[in-house]
XYZ file of N, CA and C in Angstrom:
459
model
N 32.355 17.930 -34.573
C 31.094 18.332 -33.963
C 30.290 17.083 -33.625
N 29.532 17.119 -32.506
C 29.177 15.768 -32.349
C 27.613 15.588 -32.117
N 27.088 14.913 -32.766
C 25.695 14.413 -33.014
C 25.132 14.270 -31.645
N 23.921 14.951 -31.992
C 22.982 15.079 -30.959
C 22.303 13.617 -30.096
N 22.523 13.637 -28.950
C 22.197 12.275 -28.312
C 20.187 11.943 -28.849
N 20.255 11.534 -29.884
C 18.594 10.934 -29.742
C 17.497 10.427 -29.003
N 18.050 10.086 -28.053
C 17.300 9.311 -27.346
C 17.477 10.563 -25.931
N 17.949 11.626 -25.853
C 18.019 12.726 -24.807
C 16.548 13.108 -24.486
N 15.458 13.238 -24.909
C 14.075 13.087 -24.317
C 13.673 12.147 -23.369
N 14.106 10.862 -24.278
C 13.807 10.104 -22.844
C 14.299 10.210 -21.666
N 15.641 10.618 -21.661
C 16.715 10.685 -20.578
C 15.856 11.384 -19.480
N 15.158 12.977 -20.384
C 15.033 14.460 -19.418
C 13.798 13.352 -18.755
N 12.507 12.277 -19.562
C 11.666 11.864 -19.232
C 11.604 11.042 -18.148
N 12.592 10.333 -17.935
C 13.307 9.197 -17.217
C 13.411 10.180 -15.507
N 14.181 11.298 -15.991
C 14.511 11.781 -14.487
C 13.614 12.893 -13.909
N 12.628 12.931 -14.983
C 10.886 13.306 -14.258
C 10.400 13.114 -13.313
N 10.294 11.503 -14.129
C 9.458 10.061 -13.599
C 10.375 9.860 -12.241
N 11.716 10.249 -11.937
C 12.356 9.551 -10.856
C 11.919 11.006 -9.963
N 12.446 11.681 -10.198
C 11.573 12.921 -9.104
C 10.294 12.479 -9.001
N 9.664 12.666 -9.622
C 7.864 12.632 -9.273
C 7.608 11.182 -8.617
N 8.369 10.371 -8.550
C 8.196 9.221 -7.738
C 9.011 9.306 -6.404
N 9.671 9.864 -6.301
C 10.536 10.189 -5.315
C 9.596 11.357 -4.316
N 9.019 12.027 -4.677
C 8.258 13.224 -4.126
C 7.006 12.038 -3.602
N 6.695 11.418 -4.354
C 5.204 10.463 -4.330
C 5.940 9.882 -2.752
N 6.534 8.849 -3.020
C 7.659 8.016 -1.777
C 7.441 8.809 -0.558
N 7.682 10.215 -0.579
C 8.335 11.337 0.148
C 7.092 11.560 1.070
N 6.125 11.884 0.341
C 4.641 11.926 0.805
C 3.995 11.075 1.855
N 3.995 9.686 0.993
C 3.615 8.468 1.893
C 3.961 8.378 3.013
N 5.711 8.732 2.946
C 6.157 8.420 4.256
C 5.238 9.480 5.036
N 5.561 10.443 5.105
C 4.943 11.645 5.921
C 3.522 11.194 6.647
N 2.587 10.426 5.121
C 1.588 10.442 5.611
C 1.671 9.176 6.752
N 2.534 8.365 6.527
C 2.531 7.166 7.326
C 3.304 7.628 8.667
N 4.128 8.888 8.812
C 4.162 9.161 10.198
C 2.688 9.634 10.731
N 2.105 10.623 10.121
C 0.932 11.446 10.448
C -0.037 10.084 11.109
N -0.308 9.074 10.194
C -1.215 8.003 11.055
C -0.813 7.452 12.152
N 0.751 7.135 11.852
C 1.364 6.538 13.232
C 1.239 7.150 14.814
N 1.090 8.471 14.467
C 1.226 9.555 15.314
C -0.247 9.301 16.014
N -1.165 9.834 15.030
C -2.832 9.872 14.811
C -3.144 8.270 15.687
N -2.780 7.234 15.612
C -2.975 6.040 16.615
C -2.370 5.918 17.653
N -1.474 6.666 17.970
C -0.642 6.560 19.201
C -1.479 7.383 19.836
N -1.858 8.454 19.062
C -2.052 9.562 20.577
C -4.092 8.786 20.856
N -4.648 8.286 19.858
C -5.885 7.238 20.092
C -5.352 6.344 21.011
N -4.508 5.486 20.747
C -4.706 4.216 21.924
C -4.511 5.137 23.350
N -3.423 6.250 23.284
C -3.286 6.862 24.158
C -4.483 7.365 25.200
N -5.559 8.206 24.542
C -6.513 8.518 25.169
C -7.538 7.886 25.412
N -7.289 6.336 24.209
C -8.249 4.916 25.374
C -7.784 4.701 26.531
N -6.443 4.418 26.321
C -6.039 4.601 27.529
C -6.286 4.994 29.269
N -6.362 6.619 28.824
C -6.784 7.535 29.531
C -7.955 7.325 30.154
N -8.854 6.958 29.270
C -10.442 7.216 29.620
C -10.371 5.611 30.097
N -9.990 4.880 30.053
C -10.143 3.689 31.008
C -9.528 3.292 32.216
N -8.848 4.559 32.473
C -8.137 4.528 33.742
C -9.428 5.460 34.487
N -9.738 6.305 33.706
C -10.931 7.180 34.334
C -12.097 6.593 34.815
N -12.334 5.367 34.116
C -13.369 4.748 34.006
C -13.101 3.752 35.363
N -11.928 3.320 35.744
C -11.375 2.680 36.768
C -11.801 3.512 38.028
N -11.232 4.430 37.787
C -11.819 5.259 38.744
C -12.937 5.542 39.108
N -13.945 5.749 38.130
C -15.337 6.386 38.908
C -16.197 4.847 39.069
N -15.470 3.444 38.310
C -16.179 2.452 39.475
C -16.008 2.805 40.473
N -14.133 2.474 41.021
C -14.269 2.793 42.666
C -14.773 3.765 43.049
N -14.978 4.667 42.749
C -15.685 5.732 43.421
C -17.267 5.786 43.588
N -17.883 4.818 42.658
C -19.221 4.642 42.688
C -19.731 5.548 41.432
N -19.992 5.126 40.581
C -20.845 5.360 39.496
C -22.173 5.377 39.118
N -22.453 5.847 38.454
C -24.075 5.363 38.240
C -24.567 4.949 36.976
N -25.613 4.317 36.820
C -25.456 3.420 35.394
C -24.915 4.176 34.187
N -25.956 5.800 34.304
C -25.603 6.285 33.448
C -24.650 6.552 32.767
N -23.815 7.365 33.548
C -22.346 7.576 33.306
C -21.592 6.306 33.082
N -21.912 5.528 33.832
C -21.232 3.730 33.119
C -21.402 3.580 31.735
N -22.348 3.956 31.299
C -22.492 3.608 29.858
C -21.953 4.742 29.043
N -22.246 5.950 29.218
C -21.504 6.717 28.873
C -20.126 6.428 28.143
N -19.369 6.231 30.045
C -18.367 5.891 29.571
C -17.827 4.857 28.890
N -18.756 3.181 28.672
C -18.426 2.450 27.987
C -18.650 2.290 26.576
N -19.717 3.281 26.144
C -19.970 4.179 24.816
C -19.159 4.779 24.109
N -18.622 5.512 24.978
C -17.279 6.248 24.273
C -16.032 5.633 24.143
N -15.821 4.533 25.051
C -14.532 3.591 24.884
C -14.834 2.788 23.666
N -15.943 2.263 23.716
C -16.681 1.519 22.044
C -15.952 2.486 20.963
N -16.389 3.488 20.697
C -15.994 4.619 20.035
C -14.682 4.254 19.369
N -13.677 5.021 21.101
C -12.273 5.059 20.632
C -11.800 3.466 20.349
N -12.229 2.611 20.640
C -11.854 1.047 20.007
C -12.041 1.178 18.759
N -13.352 1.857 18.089
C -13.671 1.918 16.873
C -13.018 2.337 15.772
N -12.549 3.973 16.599
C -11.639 4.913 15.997
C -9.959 4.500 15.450
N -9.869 3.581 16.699
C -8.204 2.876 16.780
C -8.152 1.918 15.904
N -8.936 1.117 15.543
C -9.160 0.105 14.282
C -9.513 0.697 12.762
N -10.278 1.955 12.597
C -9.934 2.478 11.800
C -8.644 3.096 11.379
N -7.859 3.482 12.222
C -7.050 4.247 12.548
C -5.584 2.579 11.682
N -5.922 1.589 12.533
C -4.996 0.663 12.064
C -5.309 0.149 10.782
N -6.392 0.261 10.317
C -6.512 -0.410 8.907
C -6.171 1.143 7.790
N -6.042 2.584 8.440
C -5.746 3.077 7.639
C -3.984 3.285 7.436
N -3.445 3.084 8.652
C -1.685 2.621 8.556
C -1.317 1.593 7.608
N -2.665 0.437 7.663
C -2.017 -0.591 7.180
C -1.954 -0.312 5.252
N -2.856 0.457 5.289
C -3.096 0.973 3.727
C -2.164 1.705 3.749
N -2.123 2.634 3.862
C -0.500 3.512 3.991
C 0.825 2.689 3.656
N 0.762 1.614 4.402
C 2.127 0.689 4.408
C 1.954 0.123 2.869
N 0.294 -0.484 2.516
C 0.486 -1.085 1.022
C 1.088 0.056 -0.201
N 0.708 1.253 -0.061
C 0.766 1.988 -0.447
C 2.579 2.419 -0.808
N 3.022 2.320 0.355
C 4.140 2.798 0.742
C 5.275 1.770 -0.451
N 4.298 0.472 0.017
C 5.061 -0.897 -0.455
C 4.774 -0.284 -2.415
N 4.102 0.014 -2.741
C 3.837 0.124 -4.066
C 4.813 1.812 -4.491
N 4.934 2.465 -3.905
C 5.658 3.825 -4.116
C 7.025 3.094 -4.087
N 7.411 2.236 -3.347
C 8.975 2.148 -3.178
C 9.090 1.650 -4.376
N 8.555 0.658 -4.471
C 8.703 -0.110 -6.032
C 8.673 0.757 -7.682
N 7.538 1.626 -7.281
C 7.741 2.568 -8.281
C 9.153 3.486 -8.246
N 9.507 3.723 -7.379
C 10.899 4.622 -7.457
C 12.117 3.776 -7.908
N 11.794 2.399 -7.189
C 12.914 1.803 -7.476
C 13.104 0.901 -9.430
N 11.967 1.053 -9.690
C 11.865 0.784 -11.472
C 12.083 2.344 -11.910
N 11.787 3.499 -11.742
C 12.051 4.944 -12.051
C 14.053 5.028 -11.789
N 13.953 4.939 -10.714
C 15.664 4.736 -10.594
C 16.555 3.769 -11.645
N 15.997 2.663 -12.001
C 16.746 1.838 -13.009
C 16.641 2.363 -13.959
N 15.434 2.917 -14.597
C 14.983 3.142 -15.860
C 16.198 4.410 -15.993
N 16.382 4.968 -14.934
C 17.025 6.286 -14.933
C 18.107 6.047 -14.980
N 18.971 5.284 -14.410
C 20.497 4.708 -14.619
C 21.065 4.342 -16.045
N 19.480 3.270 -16.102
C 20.163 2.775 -17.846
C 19.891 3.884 -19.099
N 19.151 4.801 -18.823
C 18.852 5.952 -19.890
C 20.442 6.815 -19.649
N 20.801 7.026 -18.277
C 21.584 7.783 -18.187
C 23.818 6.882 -18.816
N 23.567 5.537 -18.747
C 24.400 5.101 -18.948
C 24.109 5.032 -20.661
N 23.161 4.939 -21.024
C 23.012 4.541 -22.519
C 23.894 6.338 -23.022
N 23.333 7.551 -21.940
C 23.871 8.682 -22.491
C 25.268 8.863 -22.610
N 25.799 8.065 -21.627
C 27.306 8.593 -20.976
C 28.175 7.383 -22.131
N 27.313 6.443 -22.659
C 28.164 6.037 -23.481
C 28.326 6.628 -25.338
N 27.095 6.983 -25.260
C 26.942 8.000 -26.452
C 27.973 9.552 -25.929
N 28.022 9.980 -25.205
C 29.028 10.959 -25.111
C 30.482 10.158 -25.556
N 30.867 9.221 -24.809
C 32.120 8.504 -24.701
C 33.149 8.463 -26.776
N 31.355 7.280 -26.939
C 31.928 7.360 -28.069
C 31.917 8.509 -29.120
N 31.024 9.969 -28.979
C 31.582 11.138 -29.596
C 32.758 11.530 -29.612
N 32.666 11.794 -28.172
C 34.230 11.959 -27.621
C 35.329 10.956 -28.910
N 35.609 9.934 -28.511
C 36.576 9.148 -29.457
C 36.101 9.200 -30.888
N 35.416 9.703 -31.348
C 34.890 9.638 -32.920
C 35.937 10.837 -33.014
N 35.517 12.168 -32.240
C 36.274 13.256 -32.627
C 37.658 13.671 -32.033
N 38.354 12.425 -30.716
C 39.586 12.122 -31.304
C 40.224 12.034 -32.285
N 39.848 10.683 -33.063
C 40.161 9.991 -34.157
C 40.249 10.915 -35.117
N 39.084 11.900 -35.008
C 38.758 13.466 -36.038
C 39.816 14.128 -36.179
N 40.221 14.531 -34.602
C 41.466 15.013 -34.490
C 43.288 14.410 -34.983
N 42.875 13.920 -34.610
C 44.850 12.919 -34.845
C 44.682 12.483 -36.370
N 43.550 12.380 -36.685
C 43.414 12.570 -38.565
C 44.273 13.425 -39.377
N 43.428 14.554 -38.188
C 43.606 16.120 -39.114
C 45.556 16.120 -39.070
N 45.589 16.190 -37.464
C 46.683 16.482 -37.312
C 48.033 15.935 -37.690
N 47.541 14.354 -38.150
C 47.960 13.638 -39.157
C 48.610 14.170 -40.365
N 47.545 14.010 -40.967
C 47.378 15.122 -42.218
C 47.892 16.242 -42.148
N 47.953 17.003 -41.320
C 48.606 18.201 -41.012
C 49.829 18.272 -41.255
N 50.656 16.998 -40.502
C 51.971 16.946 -40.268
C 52.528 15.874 -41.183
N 52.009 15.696 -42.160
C 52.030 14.775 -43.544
C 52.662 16.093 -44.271
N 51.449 16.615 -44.693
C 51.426 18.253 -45.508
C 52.892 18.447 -44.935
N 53.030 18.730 -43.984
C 54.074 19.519 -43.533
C 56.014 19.124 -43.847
N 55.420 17.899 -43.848
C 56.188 16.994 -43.797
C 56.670 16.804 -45.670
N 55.725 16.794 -46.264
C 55.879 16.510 -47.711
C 56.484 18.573 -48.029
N 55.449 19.283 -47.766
C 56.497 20.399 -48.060
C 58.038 20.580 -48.034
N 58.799 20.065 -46.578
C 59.686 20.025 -46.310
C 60.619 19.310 -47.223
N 59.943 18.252 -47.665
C 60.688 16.984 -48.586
C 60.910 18.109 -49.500
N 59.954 18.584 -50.421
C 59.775 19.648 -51.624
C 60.465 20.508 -51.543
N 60.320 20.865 -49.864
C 61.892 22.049 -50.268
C 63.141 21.943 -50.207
N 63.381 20.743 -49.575
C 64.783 20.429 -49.546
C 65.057 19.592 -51.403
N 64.124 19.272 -51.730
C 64.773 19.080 -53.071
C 64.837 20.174 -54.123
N 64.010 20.775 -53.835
C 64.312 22.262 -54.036
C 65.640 23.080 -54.041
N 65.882 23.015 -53.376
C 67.165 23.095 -52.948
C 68.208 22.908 -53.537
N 68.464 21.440 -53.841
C 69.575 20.821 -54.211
C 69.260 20.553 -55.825
């Protein structure tokens, strides 16, 4: 019968910590498409509105609407720089999740190898258990036989 692995809490603890960091990882990324996305389609519609803005020079403008429109391009410049300093946090972020998964993953290998060698050597303890017995078995068996053949004679 073979003794309970001790250290099997940590093991279940170990591959918690590697899910729940792995889900964390999983997240970031997502969120770091969602911003990527979220600034593309911003520079995009600066874009837009400065081609518009191209336009109603040539067409003749009037102050108002000039400012208007250079008000609101202020804006989306504004928006797009927020927009990049919040990717760039995302990325530190990202940089700190990988790292956490990747110490959760080791921690998880060597808990899980420390297990697989505690199985190993059960395993061969209760070999040895075995070919004992069966030893012994065929000793017994063996010494009867002696006993009865002198028996015998």
């Amino acid at each position: 019968m073979s003794k309970i692995f001790s250290m099997q809490p940590l093991v279940h603890l170990a591959h918690q910590k590697n899910e729940d960091a792995t889900r964390k990882f999983g997240q970031l990324i997502q969120q770091q498409q969602a911003a990527q996305t979220k600034l593309q389609t911003l520079e995009q519609y600066r874009k837009d509105y400065q081609v518009r803005l191209q336009q109603e020079i040539q067409n003749g403008i009037n102050q108002i609407n000039l400012r208007n429109f250079q008000n609101f391009i202020r804006r989306l410049d504004e928006a797009v720089t927020q927009q990049r300093n919040i990717l760039e946090q995302i990325g530190r972020s990202i940089q700190a999740g990988r790292n956490d998964l990747e110490n959760a993953q080791r921690k998880m290998r060597s808990f899980d190898t420390l297990a697989q060698r505690h199985i190993e050597k059960e395993k061969k303890l209760e070999e040895k258990l075995e070919q004992r017995q069966q030893d012994e078995h065929s000793g017994r068996h063996s010494a009867r036989k002696v006993m009865a053949e002198k028996d015998e004679i």
